[in-house]
XYZ file of C-alpha atoms in Angstrom:
619
model
C -28.170 14.610 -21.540
C -29.027 14.999 -17.723
C -27.321 13.213 -14.856
C -28.194 13.334 -11.313
C -25.442 13.910 -8.552
C -25.483 15.406 -5.035
C -29.206 14.952 -4.820
C -29.914 17.284 -8.045
C -30.169 17.097 -11.882
C -27.343 18.852 -13.481
C -26.427 18.993 -17.114
C -23.438 16.886 -18.527
C -20.619 19.317 -19.390
C -17.710 18.722 -21.578
C -14.922 21.389 -21.135
C -11.631 21.635 -22.786
C -8.244 21.586 -21.654
C -7.486 25.334 -22.023
C -10.434 26.068 -19.578
C -9.070 23.519 -17.226
C -5.618 24.659 -16.867
C -6.304 28.445 -16.831
C -8.486 27.516 -13.781
C -5.638 25.400 -12.268
C -2.869 27.937 -12.919
C -4.738 30.901 -11.078
C -4.941 29.106 -7.689
C -3.085 25.973 -7.616
C 0.474 27.234 -6.702
C -0.454 29.128 -3.342
C -2.924 26.273 -2.294
C -0.097 23.519 -2.515
C 2.483 25.734 -0.822
C -0.093 26.249 2.069
C -1.033 22.571 2.426
C 1.798 20.440 1.711
C 5.200 22.180 1.684
C 4.657 23.694 4.934
C 2.931 20.837 6.531
C 5.832 18.571 5.665
C 8.638 20.588 7.330
C 6.677 22.432 10.130
C 8.437 24.452 12.766
C 8.671 22.841 16.341
C 5.848 23.306 18.657
C 6.522 24.091 22.149
C 5.699 20.511 23.074
C 7.825 19.187 20.573
C 11.036 21.460 21.621
C 10.969 19.645 24.926
C 11.872 16.423 23.082
C 15.312 15.073 22.757
C 17.192 15.308 19.368
C 17.136 11.729 19.058
C 13.402 11.356 19.483
C 13.065 13.934 16.826
C 14.874 12.257 14.484
C 13.489 9.154 14.638
C 9.607 10.298 14.572
C 7.430 9.439 11.769
C 5.370 12.440 10.046
C 2.949 13.177 12.673
C 0.385 15.416 11.239
C -3.044 14.208 9.890
C -2.851 13.877 6.267
C -5.059 15.734 3.843
C -5.531 15.225 0.424
C -4.629 18.099 -2.107
C -7.616 20.272 -2.301
C -7.566 20.719 -5.901
C -7.310 16.989 -6.359
C -9.916 16.206 -4.232
C -12.220 18.747 -6.145
C -11.322 17.154 -9.413
C -12.333 13.559 -8.123
C -15.576 15.083 -6.849
C -16.458 17.118 -9.675
C -15.219 15.188 -12.659
C -15.241 11.851 -11.639
C -17.645 10.530 -9.051
C -20.195 13.376 -9.850
C -20.939 11.762 -13.262
C -22.746 8.826 -11.478
C -25.936 8.353 -9.518
C -24.759 8.357 -5.817
C -26.595 5.108 -5.205
C -25.079 3.319 -8.082
C -21.594 4.471 -7.105
C -22.279 3.032 -3.189
C -23.633 -0.365 -4.687
C -20.532 -0.826 -7.010
C -18.228 0.361 -3.989
C -20.037 -2.153 -1.574
C -19.495 -5.075 -3.901
C -15.518 -4.039 -4.259
C -15.365 -3.743 -0.538
C -16.758 -7.200 -0.195
C -14.663 -8.700 -2.869
C -11.653 -7.228 -1.132
C -12.772 -8.912 2.064
C -13.266 -12.311 0.437
C -10.201 -12.461 -1.903
C -8.032 -10.411 0.247
C -6.436 -8.642 -2.977
C -7.712 -5.572 -5.203
C -9.263 -6.622 -8.257
C -8.792 -4.732 -11.439
C -11.655 -2.624 -12.281
C -12.860 -3.055 -15.821
C -16.122 -0.744 -16.519
C -16.221 2.931 -16.322
C -18.376 2.637 -13.178
C -16.180 0.184 -11.401
C -13.105 2.409 -12.115
C -14.697 5.445 -10.800
C -15.813 3.534 -7.730
C -12.350 2.200 -7.144
C -10.988 5.766 -7.134
C -13.799 6.865 -4.470
C -13.285 3.757 -2.464
C -9.374 3.287 -2.449
C -7.627 6.230 -3.901
C -7.542 7.895 -0.496
C -6.120 4.752 1.408
C -3.251 4.201 -1.269
C -2.527 7.838 -1.671
C -2.253 8.199 2.412
C 0.016 5.354 2.864
C 2.472 6.251 -0.028
C 2.537 9.728 0.994
C 3.441 8.733 4.586
C 6.298 6.544 3.414
C 7.714 9.017 0.834
C 7.583 11.832 3.559
C 9.506 9.842 6.100
C 12.076 8.790 3.403
C 12.707 12.356 2.385
C 13.025 13.490 5.837
C 15.620 10.518 6.604
C 17.952 12.326 3.888
C 17.481 15.888 5.327
C 16.677 17.463 1.713
C 19.114 15.433 -0.229
C 16.341 13.182 -1.483
C 16.071 14.281 -5.295
C 15.345 11.430 -7.770
C 15.384 12.462 -11.294
C 13.627 9.520 -12.815
C 10.667 8.111 -10.918
C 8.411 5.113 -12.001
C 5.063 4.458 -10.270
C 3.279 1.039 -10.938
C -0.196 0.611 -9.936
C -3.891 -0.278 -11.079
C -5.354 3.038 -9.883
C -4.974 6.502 -11.411
C -1.078 7.207 -10.904
C -1.426 7.283 -7.163
C 2.215 7.140 -6.521
C 2.961 10.064 -8.871
C 0.081 12.219 -7.220
C 1.578 11.586 -3.637
C 5.180 12.074 -4.910
C 4.302 15.499 -6.362
C 2.705 16.424 -3.134
C 5.757 15.399 -1.055
C 8.403 17.023 -3.218
C 6.438 20.341 -3.432
C 4.864 22.257 -6.476
C 8.055 23.565 -7.892
C 9.980 20.230 -8.111
C 10.423 18.787 -11.654
C 11.860 15.362 -12.972
C 11.107 12.811 -15.423
C 8.041 10.712 -14.276
C 6.319 7.563 -15.693
C 3.321 5.892 -14.618
C 2.461 2.289 -15.544
C -1.207 1.836 -14.992
C -2.585 -1.562 -15.540
C -6.064 -0.964 -15.285
C -6.461 0.179 -19.034
C -6.645 3.400 -21.073
C -9.817 4.555 -19.278
C -8.025 4.495 -15.919
C -5.220 6.611 -17.665
C -7.956 9.143 -18.619
C -8.727 9.549 -14.942
C -5.263 9.770 -14.085
C -4.864 12.747 -16.582
C -7.646 14.614 -15.035
C -6.080 14.161 -11.164
C -2.581 14.965 -12.429
C -3.555 17.965 -14.121
C -4.666 19.811 -10.974
C -1.226 19.624 -9.605
C 1.070 22.495 -10.261
C 4.261 20.373 -11.255
C 2.314 18.606 -13.835
C 1.536 21.618 -15.955
C 3.787 21.979 -19.061
C 5.870 25.184 -18.851
C 4.336 26.721 -21.781
C 0.828 25.992 -20.466
C 0.126 29.319 -18.715
C 1.162 31.477 -21.541
C -0.835 29.338 -24.151
C -4.188 29.578 -22.015
C -3.654 33.155 -20.833
C -6.081 34.560 -23.459
C -9.042 32.407 -22.029
C -8.437 33.298 -18.305
C -10.802 36.310 -18.217
C -13.877 34.253 -19.019
C -13.511 32.055 -16.026
C -14.365 33.578 -12.456
C -11.512 32.579 -9.682
C -14.290 31.071 -7.478
C -16.023 28.886 -10.076
C -15.865 25.067 -10.072
C -15.908 23.303 -13.321
C -18.350 20.178 -13.006
C -18.761 17.537 -15.370
C -17.064 15.291 -17.913
C -13.444 16.465 -19.122
C -12.198 16.125 -22.822
C -8.861 14.392 -21.708
C -7.454 14.198 -25.245
C -6.280 17.888 -25.096
C -4.880 17.554 -21.386
C -1.063 17.585 -21.402
C 0.807 16.597 -18.337
C 4.613 16.100 -17.491
C 3.981 12.288 -16.500
C 4.015 9.832 -19.263
C 1.304 7.438 -18.685
C 1.948 3.888 -19.867
C 0.541 0.382 -20.006
C 3.366 -1.847 -19.840
C 6.867 -1.926 -18.137
C 9.482 0.244 -19.953
C 12.433 -1.845 -21.278
C 16.129 -0.690 -21.121
C 15.326 2.195 -18.641
C 16.324 2.550 -15.108
C 14.850 4.848 -12.400
C 16.121 6.672 -9.189
C 12.923 5.948 -7.615
C 10.227 3.118 -8.052
C 6.953 3.193 -6.153
C 5.011 -0.113 -6.366
C 1.412 -0.419 -4.781
C -0.594 -3.575 -4.545
C 1.180 -4.981 -7.611
C 3.263 -8.026 -6.243
C 0.540 -10.537 -6.085
C -2.805 -10.620 -7.866
C -3.702 -14.076 -7.110
C -3.650 -15.535 -3.500
C -2.960 -19.095 -4.494
C 0.002 -18.192 -6.472
C 1.939 -16.884 -3.324
C 5.011 -16.682 -3.007
C 5.877 -17.375 -6.863
C 4.217 -14.410 -8.188
C 5.826 -12.280 -5.661
C 9.271 -13.557 -6.575
C 8.433 -12.819 -10.169
C 7.156 -9.644 -10.198
C 9.861 -8.105 -7.362
C 12.638 -9.355 -9.561
C 11.132 -7.872 -12.610
C 10.969 -4.390 -10.913
C 14.441 -4.662 -9.295
C 16.116 -4.828 -12.843
C 14.617 -1.240 -13.366
C 16.412 0.239 -10.254
C 19.403 2.405 -10.864
C 22.461 2.541 -8.898
C 21.814 4.673 -5.793
C 18.215 4.357 -6.129
C 15.095 3.474 -3.901
C 12.397 1.084 -4.548
C 9.108 1.523 -2.219
C 6.644 -1.404 -2.016
C 3.574 -0.601 -0.331
C 0.606 -3.187 0.651
C -2.467 -3.253 2.587
C -1.906 -3.642 6.234
C -3.273 -7.227 6.398
C -1.608 -10.423 7.289
C -1.574 -11.189 3.251
C -0.246 -7.694 2.582
C 2.618 -8.074 5.437
C 3.600 -11.595 4.134
C 3.995 -10.113 0.662
C 6.155 -7.390 1.801
C 8.335 -9.715 4.026
C 8.731 -12.206 1.002
C 9.673 -9.156 -1.407
C 12.207 -8.356 1.527
C 13.598 -12.008 1.768
C 14.126 -12.069 -2.211
C 16.135 -8.647 -1.968
C 18.591 -9.518 0.840
C 18.295 -13.362 1.334
C 18.766 -13.278 5.026
C 19.043 -17.020 5.255
C 22.121 -17.182 3.314
C 23.825 -14.899 6.154
C 22.866 -16.491 9.409
C 25.997 -15.172 11.244
C 25.748 -11.424 9.752
C 24.635 -8.532 11.865
C 24.295 -4.831 10.828
C 22.946 -3.536 7.508
C 25.666 -4.750 5.083
C 24.447 -4.459 1.515
C 23.724 -7.935 0.296
C 24.463 -8.962 -3.429
C 21.249 -9.523 -5.501
C 22.531 -12.203 -8.015
C 19.862 -11.735 -10.666
C 20.749 -7.970 -11.106
C 24.452 -8.773 -11.583
C 25.812 -7.223 -14.799
C 26.363 -9.556 -17.968
C 29.246 -8.849 -20.404
C 28.155 -7.967 -23.970
C 30.146 -10.960 -25.276
C 28.344 -13.580 -23.382
C 25.291 -13.335 -25.167
C 21.687 -13.852 -23.554
C 21.676 -15.838 -20.329
C 18.972 -16.874 -17.790
C 19.147 -15.637 -14.221
C 20.436 -18.976 -13.048
C 22.933 -19.042 -15.536
C 24.561 -15.706 -14.679
C 24.879 -16.407 -10.939
C 28.742 -15.953 -10.095
C 30.804 -18.318 -8.517
C 31.550 -15.909 -5.826
C 29.323 -13.332 -4.206
C 32.112 -10.893 -4.443
C 31.765 -10.658 -8.161
C 28.326 -9.172 -7.912
C 27.970 -5.508 -8.799
C 24.273 -5.198 -7.621
C 23.883 -4.650 -3.822
C 20.537 -3.866 -1.899
C 20.308 -2.697 1.661
C 16.587 -2.109 3.428
C 16.374 1.505 4.429
C 12.820 1.179 6.324
C 11.002 -0.081 8.448
C 13.567 -2.912 9.466
C 16.729 -2.009 11.484
C 18.403 -5.024 10.463
C 18.962 -7.570 7.629
C 18.332 -10.705 9.597
C 15.143 -13.166 9.082
C 12.013 -11.351 9.761
C 11.006 -12.518 13.283
C 7.384 -11.981 12.380
C 7.523 -13.729 8.858
C 5.502 -17.087 8.750
C 5.933 -17.767 4.890
C 2.231 -19.015 4.566
C -0.771 -16.200 4.820
C -3.002 -19.298 5.409
C -1.634 -19.614 8.853
C -3.596 -16.541 9.872
C -7.015 -18.051 8.807
C -6.338 -20.772 11.289
C -8.170 -20.658 14.681
C -4.934 -20.771 16.592
C -3.448 -18.154 14.186
C -5.892 -15.231 14.830
C -3.540 -13.791 17.188
C -0.439 -13.997 15.176
C 1.370 -10.764 15.196
C 2.363 -9.080 11.868
C 3.971 -5.803 10.978
C 1.750 -2.803 10.083
C 1.549 0.653 10.623
C -1.379 3.092 10.518
C -2.086 6.650 9.938
C -5.097 9.168 10.060
C -6.297 10.917 6.920
C -9.047 13.498 6.634
C -11.673 12.424 4.171
C -12.524 14.848 1.403
C -16.106 15.402 0.126
C -16.394 12.417 -2.458
C -15.107 10.092 0.527
C -17.670 11.478 2.956
C -20.518 11.155 0.537
C -19.607 7.509 -0.469
C -19.961 6.448 3.176
C -23.362 7.890 3.669
C -26.392 5.892 3.221
C -27.869 2.282 3.859
C -25.102 0.689 1.517
C -21.944 1.921 3.164
C -22.950 3.358 6.502
C -25.970 3.564 8.966
C -29.497 4.987 7.661
C -30.371 8.351 8.784
C -32.687 8.014 11.900
C -35.717 9.942 10.948
C -37.186 9.236 14.208
C -34.560 11.511 15.831
C -36.420 14.587 17.388
C -33.371 16.673 16.332
C -34.327 15.598 12.606
C -38.033 15.827 12.781
C -38.148 18.688 10.509
C -37.934 17.438 6.836
C -36.240 20.475 5.741
C -33.354 19.709 7.861
C -33.166 16.119 6.415
C -32.760 17.618 3.087
C -29.981 19.921 4.154
C -27.943 17.097 5.729
C -28.102 15.074 2.403
C -24.949 14.473 0.945
C -22.737 15.623 3.912
C -21.797 12.106 5.284
C -22.813 9.998 8.099
C -24.104 11.990 11.261
C -21.891 11.830 14.239
C -19.286 10.047 12.074
C -15.762 10.946 11.989
C -14.448 13.214 9.111
C -11.260 11.187 8.853
C -10.385 7.433 8.595
C -7.390 5.262 9.524
C -5.404 3.656 6.980
C -3.457 0.575 7.691
C -0.488 -0.265 5.384
C 2.748 -2.547 5.438
C 5.672 -1.291 3.445
C 9.286 -1.806 2.619
C 12.248 0.597 1.308
C 15.164 -0.617 -0.363
C 18.315 1.180 -1.605
C 20.608 -0.198 -4.408
C 24.176 0.669 -3.704
C 26.579 2.467 -6.077
C 28.251 0.014 -8.371
C 31.546 1.566 -8.674
C 34.641 -0.442 -7.631
C 35.603 1.467 -4.489
C 31.816 0.954 -3.379
C 32.258 -2.815 -4.167
C 35.435 -3.203 -2.320
C 34.043 -1.404 0.584
C 31.152 -3.686 0.944
C 33.348 -6.724 0.668
C 35.585 -5.444 3.218
C 32.708 -4.894 5.693
C 31.573 -8.576 4.964
C 35.082 -9.873 5.725
C 35.122 -7.932 9.079
C 31.554 -8.873 10.209
C 32.517 -10.594 13.290
C 34.285 -7.417 14.805
C 30.889 -5.618 15.226
C 28.923 -8.680 16.383
C 28.584 -7.339 19.919
C 26.940 -4.212 18.789
C 23.959 -5.978 17.438
C 22.645 -8.063 20.546
C 19.393 -7.801 22.399
C 18.997 -4.332 23.733
C 21.575 -2.451 21.650
C 21.283 0.583 19.450
C 23.472 -0.792 16.791
C 25.701 1.867 15.203
C 23.594 4.624 16.886
C 22.261 5.886 13.705
C 18.599 6.039 12.414
C 19.609 3.152 10.294
C 19.844 0.449 12.909
C 17.648 2.323 15.900
C 15.003 -0.210 16.991
C 11.532 0.353 15.372
C 8.388 0.465 17.675
C 5.891 -1.921 16.138
C 2.967 -1.764 18.723
C 1.524 1.230 20.436
C 3.392 1.882 23.603
C 1.903 0.584 26.888
C 1.410 3.188 29.293
C 1.366 1.594 32.774
C 1.515 3.510 36.152
C 4.917 4.738 36.664
C 6.646 3.146 33.512
C 6.213 2.689 29.635
C 6.563 -0.565 27.876
C 7.799 -0.402 24.265
C 7.515 -3.482 21.802
C 10.421 -2.977 19.258
C 11.923 -4.938 16.352
C 15.477 -4.733 17.203
C 18.753 -4.627 15.247
C 19.321 -8.042 16.772
C 16.716 -9.514 14.393
C 14.316 -10.225 17.369
C 11.223 -8.617 18.871
C 12.393 -6.996 22.056
C 10.490 -5.531 25.032
C 11.983 -2.347 26.467
C 10.777 -0.981 29.703
C 11.274 2.652 30.914
C 10.352 3.674 34.528
C 9.956 7.128 35.541
C 12.962 6.789 37.807
C 15.234 5.857 35.139
C 15.054 9.265 33.338
C 12.289 11.878 33.365
C 13.561 13.091 30.069
C 13.520 9.549 28.409
C 10.319 8.714 30.058
C 8.659 11.915 28.773
C 9.684 10.917 25.285
C 8.528 7.678 25.801
C 4.964 8.657 26.424
C 5.123 10.684 23.232
C 6.274 7.843 21.372
C 3.995 6.145 18.667
C 3.731 2.981 16.670
C 6.158 3.320 13.646
C 8.832 5.642 15.194
C 12.418 4.691 15.809
C 13.717 4.627 19.083
C 17.245 6.202 19.620
C 17.347 6.447 23.369
C 18.129 3.813 26.091
C 15.839 1.852 28.401
C 16.243 0.466 31.875
C 15.108 -3.250 31.254
C 15.696 -4.693 27.786
C 14.814 -8.395 26.978
C 13.593 -10.539 24.102
C 9.897 -11.064 23.664
C 8.723 -14.458 24.950
C 6.312 -14.847 22.107
C 7.885 -17.147 19.354
C 6.174 -18.284 16.102
C 5.985 -22.299 15.884
C 6.071 -22.677 12.303
C 6.051 -26.574 12.737
C 2.829 -26.564 14.743
C 1.291 -24.112 12.018
C 2.595 -26.545 9.315
C 0.620 -29.384 10.852
C -2.487 -27.491 11.459
C -2.391 -26.415 7.832
C -1.950 -30.094 6.662
C -5.036 -31.001 8.680
C -7.056 -28.017 7.234
C -6.408 -29.255 3.761
C -7.193 -32.768 4.565
C -10.533 -31.865 6.198
C -11.216 -29.786 2.913
C -10.613 -32.675 0.754
C -12.550 -34.775 2.762
C -15.507 -32.427 2.678
C -15.058 -32.079 -1.110
C -15.363 -35.858 -1.497
C -18.355 -36.106 0.646
C -20.127 -33.316 -1.379
C -19.171 -35.013 -4.575
C -20.751 -38.053 -3.463
C -23.945 -36.522 -2.385
C -24.174 -34.659 -5.711
C -23.764 -38.035 -7.754
C -26.309 -39.816 -5.642
C -28.810 -37.192 -6.057
C -28.318 -36.958 -9.791
C -28.744 -40.803 -9.999
C -32.014 -40.582 -8.073
C -33.446 -37.888 -10.115
C -32.387 -39.597 -13.380
C -34.050 -42.900 -12.365
C -37.160 -41.606 -10.835
C -38.000 -38.728 -13.270
C -38.873 -39.146 -17.063
C -38.349 -36.312 -19.414
C -42.149 -35.966 -19.527
C -42.525 -35.771 -15.858
C -40.057 -33.493 -14.105
C -41.245 -31.537 -11.256
C -40.302 -27.871 -10.361
C -38.112 -29.126 -7.312
C -36.218 -31.694 -9.380
C -35.313 -28.905 -11.721
C -33.699 -26.711 -9.122
C -31.831 -29.865 -7.693
C -30.521 -30.594 -11.142
C -29.468 -27.062 -11.550
C -27.492 -26.948 -8.039
C -25.827 -30.415 -9.150
C -24.702 -29.010 -12.768
C -23.693 -25.788 -11.119
C -21.522 -27.523 -8.595
C -19.749 -29.696 -11.125
C -19.296 -26.678 -13.568
C -17.524 -24.582 -10.819
C -15.116 -27.451 -10.266
C -13.976 -27.724 -13.790
C -13.616 -23.969 -13.950
C -11.387 -23.990 -10.991
C -9.123 -26.704 -12.649
C -8.711 -24.794 -15.727
C -7.701 -21.615 -13.867
C -5.144 -23.514 -11.837
C-alpha cells in the first residue's frame, strides 16, 4: 500500500518495538540531557547576574520552550506522515473552527481526527503544562519529587510527556495516564512516550541489543508502528482509578466538556479528582487562556478553598475541603453532604493555593458567568491568563502551510519565479512566518496539607490567630515576604518615560497598580524593566494603590437577562414565521403540483423544528 506525505510517495512501513527502541536507546539519553535538563536550570548570564535575588526567585521560566526532538520526530514520522497533508489540514481547520465556536475541545473520534488533534493542539498543551510544572519544580528548589503521578486528558498523555521532560531522563516513578479519547489515542500515546528515555523499561536495552547493528544511527524510522509490542513505564487507562492516591495530578481541559453545564460540571469533576490527591500532594489544572478557560479555573479554585466562607481571613491559611474529610469505617457509606462535620476543625483535608494566586480571598476578576464576556459591554473585561513562546517543530510548521491554515504561496513573487525554487520550499512552512507560536493558558496549582494531628492543630491555631496578621496583607504589602504571598504581575509592565507601572494581583485580594520611578531606586527600576507577565514581584515600589477598575456584576446580570429575553423573542418570531410558511405551502400546493422552491422551503421548515427537538433532548 502506498501513501503520500511531504509531497512524495512512500511505502507504508510497519516496524516492531525492538527496532524502535534500539534506535531510541542509542541517541535519546544525550539529547534529553542537552535539550531539557540543562535548559531548566541554566547558569546565570551576565545580564541576569545584575538582577536582585528577590527578582530571580520570583521569575517564571524564561527560555523559549522547545519540544523534545525525539518526540517531535515520532509525531512527524509515525503519526502525521501517514495522511495526505491536505486531508490533515482540512480536518485541523474544522477543529479550529469548532473550538472557536464552542470554546471547548471536542473529543476526536476517527483516526484522522486524532492525528489532526495531535498536530494541532499537542504543542500548545505540552508547552503550557511544561511551563507550569517547571515553575512548580523551581519553587521547591529541587525538593519536588512525586512518587505517584496521574495525568488526565483527551490527548496522547500530554501531561506525562511534559512531566518526563521537566524531571529529566533519569527520573523514575509510578505514572498513570487516563486518556478519555479511546484506545486509538492510547496507541499514539505509546508511540510518543516510547521516545522518552525514562519510559523505556529497565531491561529493554539488553533485550534489543542484538538487533541494533542492523540500524544506522542516523536513520529515521518512518511509517506505521506496531504498538502492541511497545512497552512503557506509564500505565495507560480509560477510566479513573479507584482507591488510589497520587502525589501529583495533572488535569488539562477536562473540567468542562459542555459550556451550558457551567459551573455544575466543573464542581462535579474537580471534586472527583480531589479525592485522588494524597496528603502533601499537588494538583495542577490547566485550561486555555480564554474567558471560559479562566472562569473554569476560577470556579475550580473557589470549590477548593471556598473564599466566600472566610471574608475576614487574610494570608494563605490552608482551607478545609469538607467533601474530602475521612469517614470512619463503622459509619458506613455516606454522601458528601452527610459527612460534613459540625465544626471545620474536625476536617483532616486542607488545601492551599500555590500558584498563581498570592492570596486565598475571592478572585477579583471572577464573574461566575462566562457569557458576560460575549456581551458588547464585556469585551474589555480582564481575565487572568499567561503566555509563553514555544518553537514549532516540523509537523507544526507543515500543518500551518497552505491555503487552509495559512496564506497561499505567492507565485507572482519575483524571488519565487523559478518553479524549482517553489518546489524546494514546499513543506517548509509559511514564507516569512514565525517558527514559533505564542501559547495562552490559565492554570491553578493547589497543595494538600499533611493530615497528621500536629499539622491540623497548627492550621487551626493559625485560623484562631488570623486577626494578628491582618495588617500584613493590605494594599501595597509583600505579605509574609515569601514567594507564597508576593504579588503576581498579571499584565505586561507599562514602560513609561522615567517610570514603570506594574499591574499586580496583590495578597490583599485586589488588583493593584505599583509605580516605580527611576528616582526611587536604580536597582529596583532596572529589575522592573526586565519583569514579565506572570512573574512574582518581591521588591518595593514608590506608589501602590488599588486599581480603579471594578466589575459591576449586577450590571452584567441585568444585561444577561436582556440578552436571554431578546433571544427568546427572536426564537418565537422565527417559529411563527416557520409555522405561517408551512400553512401557506400546505394550503396552496397539492401533492401533484409541488414546485422545486416549495420543496426547499419545506426542507428549511422541517430542519428548523428538527434542530429544536434535538436541543431539547440533549438538555
